[in-house]
Amino acid sequence: MRLFGLLSIAFILVTAIVAIPAGRVYAAQDASPVTAGTGGALYTFDSGPDGFNTKTFFYDTGSEVVAFDAQFTPELAEKAIAYLQTESENPITYVVVTHPNPDKFNGISAFQDAGAEVITSEATAAAMPGVQDYKKAFFVGNGMFTDETYPELGTVDETFSDTMTLELSDGKTVELSELSEPGVSSTQTVAFIPEMNALIVGDLVHHTMHAWLEGGIVDGQATPTLDGWIADLRELESTFGADPEPTVYGGRGDPAPLSEAVAAQIAYLEQADQIVTDYLAGLGDRTSELTGEKAGEHYAAIQTEIADAFPGYEFADMIGFSVYGLVNSKL
């Protein structure tokens, strides 16, 4: 990340996190569990603004639980686990990390302490150390953590390549698949739960919420690939489209039918990309300001334009946190 860009979004991030109104917090205890008869139940924990409104999903078979994504800190992971324990007495046997962003893997130690085995794709496990270094430098540099308080990089217990089926109690399963393109990060896993007709996709979908536009961290650089993200969304339709179609559960936002979630996310990404392209064109020979002291002003202006284009969407600050990656990819 360029230094001026880092400092600019650091200021935006710190001020926005403390300024998010309480009414925009998605309280986990208010979320009704999704049930499917003998198929089990699906519970949702939402971190609220302390963890970027990140969701952890819990699939309870009736005798064991599989968790999806481990939150931004071990403390938030402990809150997620405590929430589950108000709903179920069954043990967490696995936690699946859908992609290598810190709000998905920083909390894995808390799940391991609770007895869960951490599962990721080989590509996600390989990417985690580089993401850890990049994000630790950012969050320590902006004063949100110290070297001592930033979460340590955890250890993955089991990896897979391409696909993996978790064989659970009572014959239930969770089907893990790597998608073909990077998606929101540098690699993407999705999980299909046949008994629930539920598709867990991490931040590949932010239904009715603004998206994280930074891109994956590759060789120490933010590397957005919106074309790849859109290709992954289309892959969801071609792979999991059925009648009845599954419900998509994204890392942020509301659940939605597969076709609706895919169409809305593609429309969002295409329009956000065009807004950024047009904004840069409008700067003309002033694009150097995007790597200088005025970068924060420009990110805020882009945030406003995208937010205005999607007035019903929540958490517009996500744009300001992350759009530097998309901007820099076009310079």
CSV table of C-alpha atoms in Angstrom, one decimal:
chain,number,residue,atom,x,y,z
A,1,MET,CA,0.0,0.0,0.0
A,2,ARG,CA,1.3,3.5,-0.8
A,3,LEU,CA,2.2,5.4,2.4
A,4,PHE,CA,-0.2,8.4,1.8
A,5,GLY,CA,-3.0,6.0,0.9
A,6,LEU,CA,-2.4,4.1,4.1
A,7,LEU,CA,-2.4,7.2,6.3
A,8,SER,CA,-5.5,8.6,4.7
A,9,ILE,CA,-7.6,5.5,5.1
A,10,ALA,CA,-6.2,5.0,8.6
A,11,PHE,CA,-7.8,8.3,9.6
A,12,ILE,CA,-11.1,7.4,7.9
A,13,LEU,CA,-11.1,4.0,9.5
A,14,VAL,CA,-10.4,5.1,13.0
A,15,THR,CA,-12.9,8.0,12.9
A,16,ALA,CA,-15.6,6.0,11.2
A,17,ILE,CA,-15.4,3.0,13.6
A,18,VAL,CA,-16.1,5.2,16.6
A,19,ALA,CA,-18.8,7.2,14.8
A,20,ILE,CA,-21.0,4.3,13.5
A,21,PRO,CA,-24.5,4.8,15.1
A,22,ALA,CA,-25.7,2.0,17.4
A,23,GLY,CA,-28.8,1.6,15.2
A,24,ARG,CA,-26.6,0.1,12.4
A,25,VAL,CA,-25.3,-2.7,14.6
A,26,TYR,CA,-26.9,-6.1,13.6
A,27,ALA,CA,-27.5,-7.7,17.0
A,28,ALA,CA,-26.8,-11.4,16.9
A,29,GLN,CA,-29.4,-12.2,19.6
A,30,ASP,CA,-32.1,-10.6,17.4
A,31,ALA,CA,-31.5,-13.0,14.5
A,32,SER,CA,-34.0,-15.8,14.3
A,33,PRO,CA,-32.3,-19.2,13.6
A,34,VAL,CA,-33.1,-20.8,10.3
A,35,THR,CA,-34.4,-24.3,10.8
A,36,ALA,CA,-35.0,-27.1,8.4
A,37,GLY,CA,-36.8,-29.8,10.4
A,38,THR,CA,-34.4,-32.7,11.0
A,39,GLY,CA,-31.8,-31.0,8.8
A,40,GLY,CA,-30.6,-28.9,11.7
A,41,ALA,CA,-30.5,-25.1,12.4
A,42,LEU,CA,-28.4,-22.2,11.2
A,43,TYR,CA,-27.5,-19.5,13.6
A,44,THR,CA,-26.0,-16.1,12.9
A,45,PHE,CA,-23.6,-14.0,15.0
A,46,ASP,CA,-22.9,-10.4,13.8
A,47,SER,CA,-19.9,-8.6,15.3
A,48,GLY,CA,-21.3,-5.1,15.0
A,49,PRO,CA,-18.9,-2.3,14.1
A,50,ASP,CA,-16.2,-3.5,16.4
A,51,GLY,CA,-15.5,-6.3,13.8
A,52,PHE,CA,-16.7,-4.6,10.6
A,53,ASN,CA,-20.2,-6.1,10.9
A,54,THR,CA,-18.8,-9.5,10.1
A,55,LYS,CA,-21.0,-12.6,10.4
A,56,THR,CA,-20.1,-16.0,11.7
A,57,PHE,CA,-22.6,-18.7,10.8
A,58,PHE,CA,-23.1,-21.8,12.9
A,59,TYR,CA,-24.6,-25.0,11.3
A,60,ASP,CA,-26.0,-27.1,14.2
A,61,THR,CA,-26.8,-30.6,13.1
A,62,GLY,CA,-28.5,-31.5,16.3
A,63,SER,CA,-25.4,-33.1,17.8
A,64,GLU,CA,-22.5,-31.0,16.5
A,65,VAL,CA,-21.8,-27.5,15.1
A,66,VAL,CA,-19.8,-26.3,12.1
A,67,ALA,CA,-18.8,-22.6,12.2
A,68,PHE,CA,-18.0,-20.5,9.2
A,69,ASP,CA,-15.5,-17.6,9.6
A,70,ALA,CA,-13.7,-16.8,12.9
A,71,GLN,CA,-14.1,-13.0,13.4
A,72,PHE,CA,-11.5,-10.2,13.5
A,73,THR,CA,-10.1,-10.9,17.0
A,74,PRO,CA,-10.1,-13.8,19.5
A,75,GLU,CA,-12.3,-11.7,21.8
A,76,LEU,CA,-15.0,-11.3,19.1
A,77,ALA,CA,-14.7,-15.0,18.4
A,78,GLU,CA,-15.3,-15.7,22.0
A,79,LYS,CA,-18.4,-13.5,21.9
A,80,ALA,CA,-19.6,-15.5,18.8
A,81,ILE,CA,-19.1,-18.8,20.7
A,82,ALA,CA,-20.8,-17.4,23.7
A,83,TYR,CA,-23.8,-16.5,21.6
A,84,LEU,CA,-24.0,-20.0,20.1
A,85,GLN,CA,-24.0,-21.4,23.6
A,86,THR,CA,-27.2,-19.5,24.3
A,87,GLU,CA,-28.8,-21.4,21.5
A,88,SER,CA,-27.2,-24.8,21.5
A,89,GLU,CA,-25.3,-27.1,23.9
A,90,ASN,CA,-23.7,-29.0,21.0
A,91,PRO,CA,-19.9,-28.8,20.5
A,92,ILE,CA,-18.2,-26.9,17.7
A,93,THR,CA,-16.2,-29.5,15.8
A,94,TYR,CA,-15.0,-27.4,12.8
A,95,VAL,CA,-14.5,-23.8,11.8
A,96,VAL,CA,-14.2,-23.1,8.1
A,97,VAL,CA,-12.4,-20.0,6.9
A,98,THR,CA,-13.9,-18.9,3.6
A,99,HIS,CA,-11.1,-16.5,2.5
A,100,PRO,CA,-7.8,-15.0,3.8
A,101,ASN,CA,-9.0,-11.7,5.2
A,102,PRO,CA,-8.3,-10.9,8.9
A,103,ASP,CA,-11.9,-10.7,10.0
A,104,LYS,CA,-12.2,-14.3,8.8
A,105,PHE,CA,-9.1,-15.9,10.4
A,106,ASN,CA,-7.8,-13.7,13.3
A,107,GLY,CA,-10.1,-15.4,15.8
A,108,ILE,CA,-9.3,-19.0,15.0
A,109,SER,CA,-7.4,-19.6,18.3
A,110,ALA,CA,-10.6,-19.1,20.3
A,111,PHE,CA,-12.4,-21.7,18.2
A,112,GLN,CA,-9.5,-24.1,18.7
A,113,ASP,CA,-9.7,-23.5,22.4
A,114,ALA,CA,-13.4,-24.4,22.2
A,115,GLY,CA,-12.4,-27.7,20.6
A,116,ALA,CA,-12.9,-26.9,16.9
A,117,GLU,CA,-10.6,-28.0,14.1
A,118,VAL,CA,-9.7,-25.2,11.6
A,119,ILE,CA,-10.2,-26.0,8.0
A,120,THR,CA,-9.1,-23.8,5.0
A,121,SER,CA,-8.2,-24.3,1.4
A,122,GLU,CA,-4.5,-24.8,0.7
A,123,ALA,CA,-4.5,-21.4,-1.1
A,124,THR,CA,-6.1,-19.6,1.9
A,125,ALA,CA,-3.6,-21.2,4.3
A,126,ALA,CA,-0.7,-20.1,2.0
A,127,ALA,CA,-2.1,-16.5,1.7
A,128,MET,CA,-2.6,-16.0,5.5
A,129,PRO,CA,1.0,-15.1,6.5
A,130,GLY,CA,1.2,-12.3,3.9
A,131,VAL,CA,-2.2,-10.9,4.8
A,132,GLN,CA,-1.2,-11.1,8.5
A,133,ASP,CA,2.0,-9.0,7.8
A,134,TYR,CA,0.2,-6.4,5.7
A,135,LYS,CA,-2.8,-6.0,8.0
A,136,LYS,CA,-0.7,-5.9,11.2
A,137,ALA,CA,1.4,-3.2,9.8
A,138,PHE,CA,-1.7,-1.2,8.9
A,139,PHE,CA,-3.6,-1.6,12.1
A,140,VAL,CA,-0.5,-1.1,14.3
A,141,GLY,CA,0.5,1.9,12.2
A,142,ASN,CA,-2.8,3.6,12.7
A,143,GLY,CA,-2.8,3.1,16.4
A,144,MET,CA,-5.7,0.6,16.7
A,145,PHE,CA,-3.4,-2.1,18.0
A,146,THR,CA,0.2,-2.4,19.3
A,147,ASP,CA,2.7,-5.1,18.2
A,148,GLU,CA,1.7,-7.0,21.3
A,149,THR,CA,-2.1,-6.7,21.1
A,150,TYR,CA,-2.6,-7.4,17.4
A,151,PRO,CA,-3.9,-11.0,17.1
A,152,GLU,CA,-1.2,-13.6,16.4
A,153,LEU,CA,-1.4,-15.6,13.2
A,154,GLY,CA,-3.1,-18.9,14.1
A,155,THR,CA,-2.4,-22.4,12.8
A,156,VAL,CA,-4.7,-24.2,10.4
A,157,ASP,CA,-5.4,-27.8,11.3
A,158,GLU,CA,-6.5,-29.2,7.9
A,159,THR,CA,-6.4,-28.0,4.3
A,160,PHE,CA,-8.0,-29.1,1.1
A,161,SER,CA,-7.6,-28.4,-2.6
A,162,ASP,CA,-10.6,-28.0,-5.0
A,163,THR,CA,-13.3,-29.7,-2.9
A,164,MET,CA,-13.9,-31.4,0.4
A,165,THR,CA,-16.9,-33.0,2.1
A,166,LEU,CA,-17.3,-32.8,5.8
A,167,GLU,CA,-19.0,-36.0,7.0
A,168,LEU,CA,-21.0,-35.0,10.0
A,169,SER,CA,-23.2,-36.8,12.5
A,170,ASP,CA,-26.4,-38.5,11.4
A,171,GLY,CA,-25.3,-38.6,7.8
A,172,LYS,CA,-25.3,-34.8,7.3
A,173,THR,CA,-22.6,-33.1,5.2
A,174,VAL,CA,-21.1,-29.8,4.4
A,175,GLU,CA,-19.6,-29.5,0.9
A,176,LEU,CA,-16.6,-27.1,0.5
A,177,SER,CA,-15.6,-25.8,-2.9
A,178,GLU,CA,-12.8,-23.5,-4.1
A,179,LEU,CA,-14.0,-21.1,-6.7
A,180,SER,CA,-12.0,-20.6,-9.9
A,181,GLU,CA,-11.2,-16.9,-9.5
A,182,PRO,CA,-9.9,-14.8,-6.5
A,183,GLY,CA,-13.2,-13.1,-5.8
A,184,VAL,CA,-13.3,-10.5,-2.9
A,185,SER,CA,-9.8,-11.7,-1.7
A,186,SER,CA,-7.0,-13.7,-3.3
A,187,THR,CA,-8.9,-17.0,-3.1
A,188,GLN,CA,-12.4,-18.0,-2.2
A,189,THR,CA,-14.1,-21.0,-0.6
A,190,VAL,CA,-17.8,-21.5,-0.4
A,191,ALA,CA,-19.8,-24.0,1.7
A,192,PHE,CA,-23.0,-25.7,0.6
A,193,ILE,CA,-25.2,-27.3,3.3
A,194,PRO,CA,-27.6,-29.7,1.5
A,195,GLU,CA,-29.9,-30.3,4.5
A,196,MET,CA,-30.5,-26.5,4.8
A,197,ASN,CA,-30.2,-25.7,1.0
A,198,ALA,CA,-27.9,-22.9,2.3
A,199,LEU,CA,-24.8,-21.5,0.6
A,200,ILE,CA,-22.2,-19.8,2.8
A,201,VAL,CA,-20.0,-17.5,0.7
A,202,GLY,CA,-18.1,-15.2,3.0
A,203,ASP,CA,-17.7,-11.6,1.6
A,204,LEU,CA,-18.2,-12.7,-2.0
A,205,VAL,CA,-21.7,-11.3,-1.3
A,206,HIS,CA,-22.6,-8.2,0.7
A,207,HIS,CA,-26.3,-8.2,0.1
A,208,THR,CA,-27.8,-4.8,0.8
A,209,MET,CA,-24.5,-3.6,2.3
A,210,HIS,CA,-21.6,-1.9,0.6
A,211,ALA,CA,-18.7,-4.1,-0.5
A,212,TRP,CA,-15.1,-4.3,0.4
A,213,LEU,CA,-13.2,-3.1,-2.7
A,214,GLU,CA,-9.6,-3.5,-1.5
A,215,GLY,CA,-8.9,-6.8,-3.3
A,216,GLY,CA,-6.7,-9.7,-2.1
A,217,ILE,CA,-3.3,-9.1,-0.7
A,218,VAL,CA,-0.8,-10.5,-3.1
A,219,ASP,CA,2.9,-10.1,-2.7
A,220,GLY,CA,2.3,-7.3,-0.3
A,221,GLN,CA,0.0,-5.3,-2.5
A,222,ALA,CA,-3.8,-4.8,-2.6
A,223,THR,CA,-4.9,-6.5,-5.8
A,224,PRO,CA,-8.6,-6.2,-6.7
A,225,THR,CA,-9.9,-8.3,-9.5
A,226,LEU,CA,-13.5,-7.3,-10.1
A,227,ASP,CA,-13.8,-9.4,-13.3
A,228,GLY,CA,-12.7,-12.4,-11.3
A,229,TRP,CA,-15.2,-11.6,-8.5
A,230,ILE,CA,-18.0,-11.4,-11.1
A,231,ALA,CA,-16.8,-14.7,-12.6
A,232,ASP,CA,-17.0,-16.3,-9.2
A,233,LEU,CA,-20.6,-15.0,-8.7
A,234,ARG,CA,-21.6,-16.5,-12.1
A,235,GLU,CA,-19.9,-19.7,-11.1
A,236,LEU,CA,-22.2,-19.9,-8.0
A,237,GLU,CA,-25.2,-19.8,-10.3
A,238,SER,CA,-23.9,-22.4,-12.7
A,239,THR,CA,-22.8,-24.7,-9.9
A,240,PHE,CA,-25.5,-24.3,-7.3
A,241,GLY,CA,-28.5,-23.2,-9.3
A,242,ALA,CA,-31.4,-25.5,-8.6
A,243,ASP,CA,-35.2,-25.6,-7.9
A,244,PRO,CA,-35.7,-24.6,-5.2
A,245,GLU,CA,-32.6,-22.3,-5.4
A,246,PRO,CA,-30.4,-22.1,-2.3
A,247,THR,CA,-30.3,-19.2,0.0
A,248,VAL,CA,-27.0,-17.3,0.0
A,249,TYR,CA,-25.5,-16.2,3.3
A,250,GLY,CA,-22.9,-13.6,2.8
A,251,GLY,CA,-20.3,-12.3,5.3
A,252,ARG,CA,-22.2,-9.1,5.6
A,253,GLY,CA,-25.7,-8.1,4.8
A,254,ASP,CA,-28.9,-10.0,4.4
A,255,PRO,CA,-29.6,-13.6,3.2
A,256,ALA,CA,-31.1,-13.7,-0.3
A,257,PRO,CA,-32.0,-16.3,-2.9
A,258,LEU,CA,-29.1,-17.2,-5.1
A,259,SER,CA,-30.3,-15.5,-8.3
A,260,GLU,CA,-31.2,-12.3,-6.4
A,261,ALA,CA,-27.9,-12.2,-4.5
A,262,VAL,CA,-25.8,-12.7,-7.6
A,263,ALA,CA,-27.6,-10.2,-9.8
A,264,ALA,CA,-27.5,-7.5,-7.1
A,265,GLN,CA,-23.8,-8.1,-6.3
A,266,ILE,CA,-22.8,-8.0,-10.0
A,267,ALA,CA,-24.8,-4.8,-10.5
A,268,TYR,CA,-23.1,-3.2,-7.5
A,269,LEU,CA,-19.6,-4.2,-8.6
A,270,GLU,CA,-20.1,-3.0,-12.2
A,271,GLN,CA,-21.5,0.3,-11.1
A,272,ALA,CA,-18.9,0.9,-8.4
A,273,ASP,CA,-16.1,0.1,-10.9
A,274,GLN,CA,-17.6,2.6,-13.4
A,275,ILE,CA,-17.9,5.3,-10.8
A,276,VAL,CA,-14.2,4.9,-9.8
A,277,THR,CA,-13.2,4.9,-13.5
A,278,ASP,CA,-15.2,8.1,-14.2
A,279,TYR,CA,-13.9,9.8,-11.1
A,280,LEU,CA,-10.3,9.2,-12.1
A,281,ALA,CA,-11.0,10.4,-15.6
A,282,GLY,CA,-12.5,13.6,-14.1
A,283,LEU,CA,-9.3,14.3,-12.2
A,284,GLY,CA,-7.3,14.6,-15.4
A,285,ASP,CA,-3.7,15.4,-14.6
A,286,ARG,CA,-4.5,15.6,-10.9
A,287,THR,CA,-4.5,11.9,-10.4
A,288,SER,CA,-1.2,12.3,-8.4
A,289,GLU,CA,-3.4,13.7,-5.6
A,290,LEU,CA,-4.6,10.1,-5.0
A,291,THR,CA,-1.1,9.2,-3.7
A,292,GLY,CA,-0.7,12.5,-1.7
A,293,GLU,CA,-2.2,14.3,1.2
A,294,LYS,CA,-5.5,14.8,-0.6
A,295,ALA,CA,-6.1,11.1,-1.1
A,296,GLY,CA,-8.5,10.9,1.8
A,297,GLU,CA,-10.6,13.7,0.4
A,298,HIS,CA,-10.9,11.8,-2.9
A,299,TYR,CA,-11.7,8.5,-1.2
A,300,ALA,CA,-14.5,10.3,0.7
A,301,ALA,CA,-15.9,11.8,-2.5
A,302,ILE,CA,-15.9,8.4,-4.2
A,303,GLN,CA,-17.6,6.9,-1.2
A,304,THR,CA,-20.3,9.5,-1.4
A,305,GLU,CA,-20.9,8.8,-5.1
A,306,ILE,CA,-21.2,5.1,-4.6
A,307,ALA,CA,-23.4,5.5,-1.6
A,308,ASP,CA,-25.7,7.8,-3.6
A,309,ALA,CA,-25.9,5.2,-6.3
A,310,PHE,CA,-27.1,2.6,-3.8
A,311,PRO,CA,-29.3,4.6,-1.3
A,312,GLY,CA,-30.7,1.5,0.4
A,313,TYR,CA,-27.4,-0.1,1.2
A,314,GLU,CA,-25.9,0.0,4.7
A,315,PHE,CA,-22.4,0.7,6.0
A,316,ALA,CA,-21.1,3.1,3.3
A,317,ASP,CA,-17.9,3.5,5.4
A,318,MET,CA,-16.8,0.1,3.9
A,319,ILE,CA,-16.2,2.0,0.7
A,320,GLY,CA,-13.9,4.5,2.3
A,321,PHE,CA,-12.0,1.8,4.1
A,322,SER,CA,-11.3,-0.2,1.0
A,323,VAL,CA,-11.6,1.7,-2.2
A,324,TYR,CA,-7.9,2.7,-2.3
A,325,GLY,CA,-7.2,-0.8,-3.7
A,326,LEU,CA,-9.6,-0.3,-6.6
A,327,VAL,CA,-8.3,3.2,-7.2
A,328,ASN,CA,-4.6,2.3,-7.1
A,329,SER,CA,-5.3,-0.6,-9.6
A,330,LYS,CA,-6.4,2.0,-12.2
A,331,LEU,CA,-3.5,4.4,-11.7
